[in-house]
PDB file of C-alpha atoms in Angstrom:
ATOM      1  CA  UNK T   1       0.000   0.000   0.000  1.00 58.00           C
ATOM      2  CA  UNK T   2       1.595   3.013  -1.430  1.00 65.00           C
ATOM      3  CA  UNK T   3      -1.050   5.910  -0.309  1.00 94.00           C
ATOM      4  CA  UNK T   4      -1.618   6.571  -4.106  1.00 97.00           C
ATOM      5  CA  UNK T   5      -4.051   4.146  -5.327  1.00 97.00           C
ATOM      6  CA  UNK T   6      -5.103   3.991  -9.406  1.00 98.00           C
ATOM      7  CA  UNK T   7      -7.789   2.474 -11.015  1.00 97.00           C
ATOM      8  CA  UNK T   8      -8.790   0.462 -13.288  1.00 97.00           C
ATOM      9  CA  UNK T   9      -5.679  -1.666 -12.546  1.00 97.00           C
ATOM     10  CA  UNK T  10      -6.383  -3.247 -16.468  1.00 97.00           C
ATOM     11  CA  UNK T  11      -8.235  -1.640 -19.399  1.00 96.00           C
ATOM     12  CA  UNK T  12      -8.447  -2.912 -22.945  1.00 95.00           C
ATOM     13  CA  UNK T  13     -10.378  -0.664 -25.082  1.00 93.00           C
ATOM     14  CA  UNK T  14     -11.095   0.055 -29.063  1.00 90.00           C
ATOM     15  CA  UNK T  15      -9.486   3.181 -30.740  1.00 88.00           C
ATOM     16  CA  UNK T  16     -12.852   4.695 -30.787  1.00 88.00           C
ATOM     17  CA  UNK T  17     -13.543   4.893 -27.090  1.00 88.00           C
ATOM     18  CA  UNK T  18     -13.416   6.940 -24.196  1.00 93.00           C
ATOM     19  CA  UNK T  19     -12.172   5.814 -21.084  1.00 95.00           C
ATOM     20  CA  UNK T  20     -10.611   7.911 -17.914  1.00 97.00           C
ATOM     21  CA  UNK T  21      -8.055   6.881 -15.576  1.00 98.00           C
ATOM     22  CA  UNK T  22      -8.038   7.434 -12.240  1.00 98.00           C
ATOM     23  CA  UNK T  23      -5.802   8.139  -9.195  1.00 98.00           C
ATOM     24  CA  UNK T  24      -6.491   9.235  -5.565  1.00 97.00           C
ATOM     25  CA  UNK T  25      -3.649  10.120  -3.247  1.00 96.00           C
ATOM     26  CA  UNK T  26      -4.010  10.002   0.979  1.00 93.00           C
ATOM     27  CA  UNK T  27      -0.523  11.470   1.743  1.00 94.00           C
ATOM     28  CA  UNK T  28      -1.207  15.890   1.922  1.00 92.00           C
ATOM     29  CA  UNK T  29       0.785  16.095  -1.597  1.00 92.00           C
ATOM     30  CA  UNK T  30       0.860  19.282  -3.269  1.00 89.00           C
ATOM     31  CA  UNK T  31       1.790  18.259  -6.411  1.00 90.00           C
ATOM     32  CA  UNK T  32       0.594  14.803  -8.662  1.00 92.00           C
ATOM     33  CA  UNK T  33       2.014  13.488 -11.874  1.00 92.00           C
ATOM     34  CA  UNK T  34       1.075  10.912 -14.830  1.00 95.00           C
ATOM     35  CA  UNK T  35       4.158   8.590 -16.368  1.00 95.00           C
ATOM     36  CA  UNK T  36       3.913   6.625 -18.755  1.00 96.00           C
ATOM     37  CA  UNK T  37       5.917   3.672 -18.909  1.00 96.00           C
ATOM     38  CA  UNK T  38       6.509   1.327 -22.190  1.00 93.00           C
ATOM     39  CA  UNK T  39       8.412  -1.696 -22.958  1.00 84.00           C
ATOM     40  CA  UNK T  40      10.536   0.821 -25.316  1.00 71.00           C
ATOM     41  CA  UNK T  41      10.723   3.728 -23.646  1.00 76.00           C
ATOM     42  CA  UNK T  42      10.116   4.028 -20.100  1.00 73.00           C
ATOM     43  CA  UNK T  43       8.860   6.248 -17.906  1.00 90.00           C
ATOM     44  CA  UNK T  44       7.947   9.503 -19.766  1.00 91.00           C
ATOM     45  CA  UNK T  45       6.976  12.073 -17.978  1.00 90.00           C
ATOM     46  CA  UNK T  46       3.428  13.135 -19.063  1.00 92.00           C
ATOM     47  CA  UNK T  47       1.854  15.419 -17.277  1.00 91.00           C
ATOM     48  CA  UNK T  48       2.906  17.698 -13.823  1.00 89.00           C
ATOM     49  CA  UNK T  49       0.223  19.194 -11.622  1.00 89.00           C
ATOM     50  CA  UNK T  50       1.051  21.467  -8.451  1.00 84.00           C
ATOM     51  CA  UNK T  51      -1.374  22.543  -6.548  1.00 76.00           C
ATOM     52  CA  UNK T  52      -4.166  21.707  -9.064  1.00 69.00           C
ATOM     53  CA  UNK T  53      -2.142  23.327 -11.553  1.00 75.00           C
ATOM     54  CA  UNK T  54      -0.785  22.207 -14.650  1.00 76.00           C
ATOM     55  CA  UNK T  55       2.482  22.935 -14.707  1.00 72.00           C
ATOM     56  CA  UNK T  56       4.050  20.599 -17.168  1.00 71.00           C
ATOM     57  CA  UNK T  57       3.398  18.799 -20.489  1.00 72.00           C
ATOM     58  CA  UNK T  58       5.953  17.130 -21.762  1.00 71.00           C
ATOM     59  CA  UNK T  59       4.126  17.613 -26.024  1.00 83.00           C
ATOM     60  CA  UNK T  60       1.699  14.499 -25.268  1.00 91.00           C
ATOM     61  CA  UNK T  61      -1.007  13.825 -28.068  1.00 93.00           C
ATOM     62  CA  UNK T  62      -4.395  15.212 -27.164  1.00 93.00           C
ATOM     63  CA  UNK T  63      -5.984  12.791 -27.316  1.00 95.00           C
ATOM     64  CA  UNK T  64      -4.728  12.331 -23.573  1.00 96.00           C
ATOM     65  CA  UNK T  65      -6.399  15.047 -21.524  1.00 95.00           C
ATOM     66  CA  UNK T  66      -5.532  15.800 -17.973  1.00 95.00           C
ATOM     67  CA  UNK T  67      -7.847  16.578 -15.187  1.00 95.00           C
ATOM     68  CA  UNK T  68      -6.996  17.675 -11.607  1.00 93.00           C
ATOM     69  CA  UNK T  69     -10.007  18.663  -9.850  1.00 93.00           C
ATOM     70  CA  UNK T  70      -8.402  19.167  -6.438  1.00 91.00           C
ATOM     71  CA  UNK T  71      -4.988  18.296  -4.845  1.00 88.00           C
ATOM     72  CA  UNK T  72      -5.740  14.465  -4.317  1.00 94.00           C
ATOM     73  CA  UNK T  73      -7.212  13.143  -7.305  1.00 96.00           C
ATOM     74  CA  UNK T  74      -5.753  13.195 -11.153  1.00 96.00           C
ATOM     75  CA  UNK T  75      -7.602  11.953 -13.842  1.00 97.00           C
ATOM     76  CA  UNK T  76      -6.178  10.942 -17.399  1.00 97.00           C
ATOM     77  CA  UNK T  77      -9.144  11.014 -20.301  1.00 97.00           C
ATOM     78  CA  UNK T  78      -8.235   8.897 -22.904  1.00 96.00           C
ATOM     79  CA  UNK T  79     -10.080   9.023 -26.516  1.00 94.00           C
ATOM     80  CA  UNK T  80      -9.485   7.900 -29.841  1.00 93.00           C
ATOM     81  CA  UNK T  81      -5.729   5.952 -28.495  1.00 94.00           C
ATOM     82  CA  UNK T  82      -3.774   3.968 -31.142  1.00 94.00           C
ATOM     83  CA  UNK T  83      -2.328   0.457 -30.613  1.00 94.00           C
ATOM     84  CA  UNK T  84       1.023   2.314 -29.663  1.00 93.00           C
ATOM     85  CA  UNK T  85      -0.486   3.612 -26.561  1.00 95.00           C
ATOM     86  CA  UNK T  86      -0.983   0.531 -24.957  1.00 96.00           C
ATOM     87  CA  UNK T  87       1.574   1.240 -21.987  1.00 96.00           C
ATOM     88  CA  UNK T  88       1.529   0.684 -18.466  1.00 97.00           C
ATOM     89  CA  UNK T  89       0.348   4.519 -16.913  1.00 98.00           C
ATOM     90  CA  UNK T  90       1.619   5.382 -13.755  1.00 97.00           C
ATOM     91  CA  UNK T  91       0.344   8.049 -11.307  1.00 97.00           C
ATOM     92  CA  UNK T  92       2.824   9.557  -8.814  1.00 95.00           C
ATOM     93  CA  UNK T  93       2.460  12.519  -6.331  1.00 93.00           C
ATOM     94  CA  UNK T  94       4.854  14.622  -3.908  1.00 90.00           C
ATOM     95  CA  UNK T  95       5.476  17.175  -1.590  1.00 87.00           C
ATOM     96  CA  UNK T  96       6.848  19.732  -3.368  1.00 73.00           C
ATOM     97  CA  UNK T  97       8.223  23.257  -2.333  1.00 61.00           C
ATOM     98  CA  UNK T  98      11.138  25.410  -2.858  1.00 52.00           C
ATOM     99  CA  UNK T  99      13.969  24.138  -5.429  1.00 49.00           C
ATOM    100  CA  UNK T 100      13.417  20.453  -4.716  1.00 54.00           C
ATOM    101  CA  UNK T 101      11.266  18.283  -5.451  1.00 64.00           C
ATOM    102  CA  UNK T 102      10.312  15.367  -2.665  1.00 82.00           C
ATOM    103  CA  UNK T 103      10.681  11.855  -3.278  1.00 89.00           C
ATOM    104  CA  UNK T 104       7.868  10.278  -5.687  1.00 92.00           C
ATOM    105  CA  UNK T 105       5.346   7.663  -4.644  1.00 94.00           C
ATOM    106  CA  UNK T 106       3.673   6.312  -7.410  1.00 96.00           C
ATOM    107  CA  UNK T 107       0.930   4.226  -7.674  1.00 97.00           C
ATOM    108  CA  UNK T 108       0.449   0.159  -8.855  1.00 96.00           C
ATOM    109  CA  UNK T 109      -0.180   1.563 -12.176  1.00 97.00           C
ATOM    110  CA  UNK T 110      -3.340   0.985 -15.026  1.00 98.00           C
ATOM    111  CA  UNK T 111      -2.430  -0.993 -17.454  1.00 97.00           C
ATOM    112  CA  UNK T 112      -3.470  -0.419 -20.594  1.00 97.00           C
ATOM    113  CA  UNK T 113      -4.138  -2.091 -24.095  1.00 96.00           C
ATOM    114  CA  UNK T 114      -5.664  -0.627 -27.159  1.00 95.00           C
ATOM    115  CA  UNK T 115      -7.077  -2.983 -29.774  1.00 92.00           C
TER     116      UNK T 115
ATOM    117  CA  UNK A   1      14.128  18.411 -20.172  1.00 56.00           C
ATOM    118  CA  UNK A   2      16.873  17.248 -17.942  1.00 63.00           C
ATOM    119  CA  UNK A   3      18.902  14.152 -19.516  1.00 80.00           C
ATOM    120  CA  UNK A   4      20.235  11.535 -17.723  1.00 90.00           C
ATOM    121  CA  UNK A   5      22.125   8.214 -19.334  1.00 94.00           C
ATOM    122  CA  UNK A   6      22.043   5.443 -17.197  1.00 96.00           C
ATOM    123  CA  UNK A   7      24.392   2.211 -17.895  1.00 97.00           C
ATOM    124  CA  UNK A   8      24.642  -0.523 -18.506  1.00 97.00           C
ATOM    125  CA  UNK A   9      21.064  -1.427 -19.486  1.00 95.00           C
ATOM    126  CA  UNK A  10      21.427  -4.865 -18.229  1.00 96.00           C
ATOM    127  CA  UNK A  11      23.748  -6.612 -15.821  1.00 97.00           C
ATOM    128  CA  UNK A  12      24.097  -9.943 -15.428  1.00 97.00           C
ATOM    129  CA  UNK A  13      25.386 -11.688 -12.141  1.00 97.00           C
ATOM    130  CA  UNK A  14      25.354 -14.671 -10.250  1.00 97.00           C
ATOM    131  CA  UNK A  15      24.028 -14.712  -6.812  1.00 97.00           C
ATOM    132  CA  UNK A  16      26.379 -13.045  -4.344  1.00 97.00           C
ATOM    133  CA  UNK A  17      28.366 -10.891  -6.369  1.00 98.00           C
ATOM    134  CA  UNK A  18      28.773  -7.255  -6.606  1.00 98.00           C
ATOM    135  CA  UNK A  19      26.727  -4.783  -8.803  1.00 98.00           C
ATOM    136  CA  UNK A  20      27.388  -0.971  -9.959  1.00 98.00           C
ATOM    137  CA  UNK A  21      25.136   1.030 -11.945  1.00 98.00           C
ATOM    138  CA  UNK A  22      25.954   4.690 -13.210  1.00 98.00           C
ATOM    139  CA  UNK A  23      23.966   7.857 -14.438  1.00 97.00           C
ATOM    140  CA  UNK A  24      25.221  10.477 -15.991  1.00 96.00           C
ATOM    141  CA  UNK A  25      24.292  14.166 -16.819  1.00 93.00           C
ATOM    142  CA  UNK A  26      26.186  16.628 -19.096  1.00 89.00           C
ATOM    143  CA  UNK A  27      24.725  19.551 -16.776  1.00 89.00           C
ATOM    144  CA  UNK A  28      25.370  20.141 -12.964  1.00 90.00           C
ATOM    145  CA  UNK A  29      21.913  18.421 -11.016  1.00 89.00           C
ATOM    146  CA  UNK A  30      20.049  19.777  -8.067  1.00 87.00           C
ATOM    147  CA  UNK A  31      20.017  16.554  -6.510  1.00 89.00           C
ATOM    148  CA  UNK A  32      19.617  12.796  -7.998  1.00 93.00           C
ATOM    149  CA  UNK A  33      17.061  10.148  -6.885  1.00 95.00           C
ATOM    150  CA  UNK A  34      17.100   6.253  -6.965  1.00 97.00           C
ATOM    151  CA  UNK A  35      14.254   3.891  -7.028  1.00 97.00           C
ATOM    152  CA  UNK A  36      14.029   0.383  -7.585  1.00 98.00           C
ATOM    153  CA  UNK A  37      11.273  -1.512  -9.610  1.00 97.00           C
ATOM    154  CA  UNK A  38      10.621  -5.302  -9.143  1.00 96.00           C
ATOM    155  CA  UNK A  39       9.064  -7.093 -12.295  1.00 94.00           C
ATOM    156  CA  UNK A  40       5.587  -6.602 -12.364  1.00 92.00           C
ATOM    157  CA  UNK A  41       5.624  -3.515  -9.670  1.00 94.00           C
ATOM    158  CA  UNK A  42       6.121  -0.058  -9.387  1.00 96.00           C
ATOM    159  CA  UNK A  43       8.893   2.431  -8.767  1.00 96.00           C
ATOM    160  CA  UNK A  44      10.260   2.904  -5.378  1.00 96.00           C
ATOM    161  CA  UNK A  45      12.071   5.364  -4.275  1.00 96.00           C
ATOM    162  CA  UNK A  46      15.098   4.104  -2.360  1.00 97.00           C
ATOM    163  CA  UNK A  47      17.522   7.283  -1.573  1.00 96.00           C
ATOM    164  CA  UNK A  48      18.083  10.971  -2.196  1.00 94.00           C
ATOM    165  CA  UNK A  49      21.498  12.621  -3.050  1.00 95.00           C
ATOM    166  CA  UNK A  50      21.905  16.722  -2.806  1.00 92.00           C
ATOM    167  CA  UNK A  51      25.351  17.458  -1.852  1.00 95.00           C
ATOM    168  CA  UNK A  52      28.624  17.500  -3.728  1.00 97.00           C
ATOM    169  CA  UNK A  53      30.229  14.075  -2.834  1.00 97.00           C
ATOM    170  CA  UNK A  54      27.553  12.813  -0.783  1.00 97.00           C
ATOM    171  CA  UNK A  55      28.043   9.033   0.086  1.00 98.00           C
ATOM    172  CA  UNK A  56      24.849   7.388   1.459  1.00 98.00           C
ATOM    173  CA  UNK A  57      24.710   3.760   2.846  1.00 98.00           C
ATOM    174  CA  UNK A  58      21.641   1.283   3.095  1.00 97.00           C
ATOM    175  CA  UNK A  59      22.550  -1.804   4.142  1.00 97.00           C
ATOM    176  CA  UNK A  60      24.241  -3.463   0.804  1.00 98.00           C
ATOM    177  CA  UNK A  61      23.290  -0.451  -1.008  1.00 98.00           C
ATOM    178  CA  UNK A  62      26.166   2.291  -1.532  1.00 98.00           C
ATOM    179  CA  UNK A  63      24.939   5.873  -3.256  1.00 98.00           C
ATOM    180  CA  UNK A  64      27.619   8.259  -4.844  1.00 98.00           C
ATOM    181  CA  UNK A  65      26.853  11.845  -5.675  1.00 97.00           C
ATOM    182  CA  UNK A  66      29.482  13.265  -7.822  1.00 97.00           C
ATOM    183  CA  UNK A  67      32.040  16.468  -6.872  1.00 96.00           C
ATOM    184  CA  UNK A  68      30.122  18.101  -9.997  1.00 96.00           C
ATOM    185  CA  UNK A  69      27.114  16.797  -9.242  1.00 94.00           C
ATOM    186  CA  UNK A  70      26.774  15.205 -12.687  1.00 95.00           C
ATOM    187  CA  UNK A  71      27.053  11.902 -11.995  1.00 96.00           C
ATOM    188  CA  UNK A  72      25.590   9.191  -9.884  1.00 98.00           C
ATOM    189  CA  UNK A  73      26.180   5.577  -8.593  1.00 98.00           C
ATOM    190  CA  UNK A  74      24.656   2.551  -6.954  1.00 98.00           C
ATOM    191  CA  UNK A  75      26.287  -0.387  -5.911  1.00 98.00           C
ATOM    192  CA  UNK A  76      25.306  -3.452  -4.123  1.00 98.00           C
ATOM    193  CA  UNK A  77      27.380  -5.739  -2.592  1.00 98.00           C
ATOM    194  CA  UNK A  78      27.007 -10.252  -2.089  1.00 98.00           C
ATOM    195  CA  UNK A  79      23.996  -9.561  -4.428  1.00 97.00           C
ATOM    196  CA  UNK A  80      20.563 -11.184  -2.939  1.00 97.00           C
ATOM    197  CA  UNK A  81      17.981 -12.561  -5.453  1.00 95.00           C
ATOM    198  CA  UNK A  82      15.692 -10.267  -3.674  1.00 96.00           C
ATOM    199  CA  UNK A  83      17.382  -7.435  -5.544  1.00 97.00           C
ATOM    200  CA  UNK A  84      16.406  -8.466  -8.761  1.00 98.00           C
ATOM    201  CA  UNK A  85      14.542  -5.406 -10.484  1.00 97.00           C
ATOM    202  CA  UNK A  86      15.402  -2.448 -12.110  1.00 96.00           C
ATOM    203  CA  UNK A  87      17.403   0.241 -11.183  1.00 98.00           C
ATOM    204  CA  UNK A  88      16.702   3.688 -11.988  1.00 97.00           C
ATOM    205  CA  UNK A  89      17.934   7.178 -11.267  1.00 96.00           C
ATOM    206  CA  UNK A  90      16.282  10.085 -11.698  1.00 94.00           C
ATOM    207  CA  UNK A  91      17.255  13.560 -12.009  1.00 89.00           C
ATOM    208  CA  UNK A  92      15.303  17.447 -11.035  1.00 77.00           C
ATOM    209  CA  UNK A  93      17.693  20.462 -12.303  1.00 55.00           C
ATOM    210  CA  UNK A  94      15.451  23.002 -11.987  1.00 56.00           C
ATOM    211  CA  UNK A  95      13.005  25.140  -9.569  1.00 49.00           C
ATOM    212  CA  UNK A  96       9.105  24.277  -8.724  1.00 47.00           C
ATOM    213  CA  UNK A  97       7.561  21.307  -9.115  1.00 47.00           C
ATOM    214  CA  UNK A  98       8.817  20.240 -12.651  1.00 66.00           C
ATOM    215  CA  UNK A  99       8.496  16.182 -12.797  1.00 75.00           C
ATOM    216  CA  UNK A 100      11.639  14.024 -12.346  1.00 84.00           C
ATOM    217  CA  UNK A 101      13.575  12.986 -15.791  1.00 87.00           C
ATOM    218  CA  UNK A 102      14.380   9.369 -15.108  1.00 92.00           C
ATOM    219  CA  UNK A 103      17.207   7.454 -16.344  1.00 94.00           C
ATOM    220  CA  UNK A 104      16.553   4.103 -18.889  1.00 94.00           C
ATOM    221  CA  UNK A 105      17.408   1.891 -15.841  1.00 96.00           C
ATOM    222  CA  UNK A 106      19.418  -0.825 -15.059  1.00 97.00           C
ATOM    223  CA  UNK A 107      18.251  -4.268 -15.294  1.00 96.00           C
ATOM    224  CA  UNK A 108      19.557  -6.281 -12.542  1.00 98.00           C
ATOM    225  CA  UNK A 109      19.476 -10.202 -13.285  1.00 97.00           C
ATOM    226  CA  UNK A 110      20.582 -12.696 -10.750  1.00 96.00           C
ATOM    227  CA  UNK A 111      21.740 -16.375 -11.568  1.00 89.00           C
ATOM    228  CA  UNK A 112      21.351 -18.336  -8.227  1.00 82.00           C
TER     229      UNK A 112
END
């Protein structure tokens, strides 16, 4: 049990849905994060929120979109995906402040395959 | 975005001997993390380095911080199969809450 918990832990879905991701952190963090992490290339950083803001985004497609509705949940809407965006997605958070970020705890991850 | 190079990609050993992975950055870092990910889990942050030649000890686990802070290593010595995993470090140069650059990792493989 990390304190940031993600669901769906699996999703398989068409290029022509919509599905969202979800995470929930119990820690206090200020500041939450989506990774992505392939069996090419892993862990890209996606997406940086800090206190609800977005801060960060590291060119991702839109067809990702981003949500942080307050400092402990992040959503990742996912719509028309192609096959190379099956990945495992992982959701982190930390306490940041000052010139340093804090250590990252991430979630189990959502894995994810598009058909 | 910050870059980091971590080597080697894989390392093989047999059960009980040592292990060293590096990262490297061409600029100077704020600090440098570590985390470890089994097979089938997620990261996990193991250590933190800040200063200029910081040496940090864990157990079997030895962290190195560079004197220009622009390079890192970990090294574990009488390897266990319990570290089996990957090993990666991960870098923050700048101010705020930017999002850590992480290294490739380090696949560590352990022959009993």
């Amino acid at each position: 049990e990390t304190g940031v918990t993600q669901t769906p832990r699996h999703l398989v879905m068409g290029m022509t849905n919509k599905k969202s991701l979800k995470c929930e952190q119990h820690l206090g963090h200020n500041a939450m994060y989506w990774y992505k992490q392939s069996a090419k290339k892993p862990l890209e950083l996606m997406f940086v929120y800090n206190f609800k803001e977005q801060t960060e985004n590291n060119s991702v497609p839109s067809r990702f979109s981003p949500e942080c509705p307050n400092s402990s949940h992040l959503f990742l809407h996912l719509h028309t995906l192609q096959p190379e965006d099956s990945a495992l997605y992982l959701c982190a958070s930390s306490q940041a402040g000052g010139t340093m970020t804090g250590e990252l705890f991430f979630g189990e991850g959502s894995r994810l395959t598009v058909l | 975005g910050q870059q980091v190079m971590q080597i080697p990609q894989y390392q093989h050993v047999q059960e009980g001997e040592d292990f060293t992975t590096y990262c490297n950055s061409s600029t100077t870092l704020s600090n440098i993390q570590w985390y470890k990910q089994r097979p089938g889990g997620h990261p996990v942050f193991l250590i933190q380095l800040v200063k200029s030649g910081e040496v940090k000890k864990q157990k079997r686990l030895t962290f190195q911080f560079g004197e220009a802070k622009k390079n890192s290593s970990l090294h574990i010595t009488a390897t266990q199969t319990t570290d089996v995993g990957t090993y990666f470090c991960a870098a923050y140069s700048g101010g705020g809450a930017d999002g850590l650059t992480f290294g490739k990792g380090t696949h560590l493989i352990i022959q009993p």
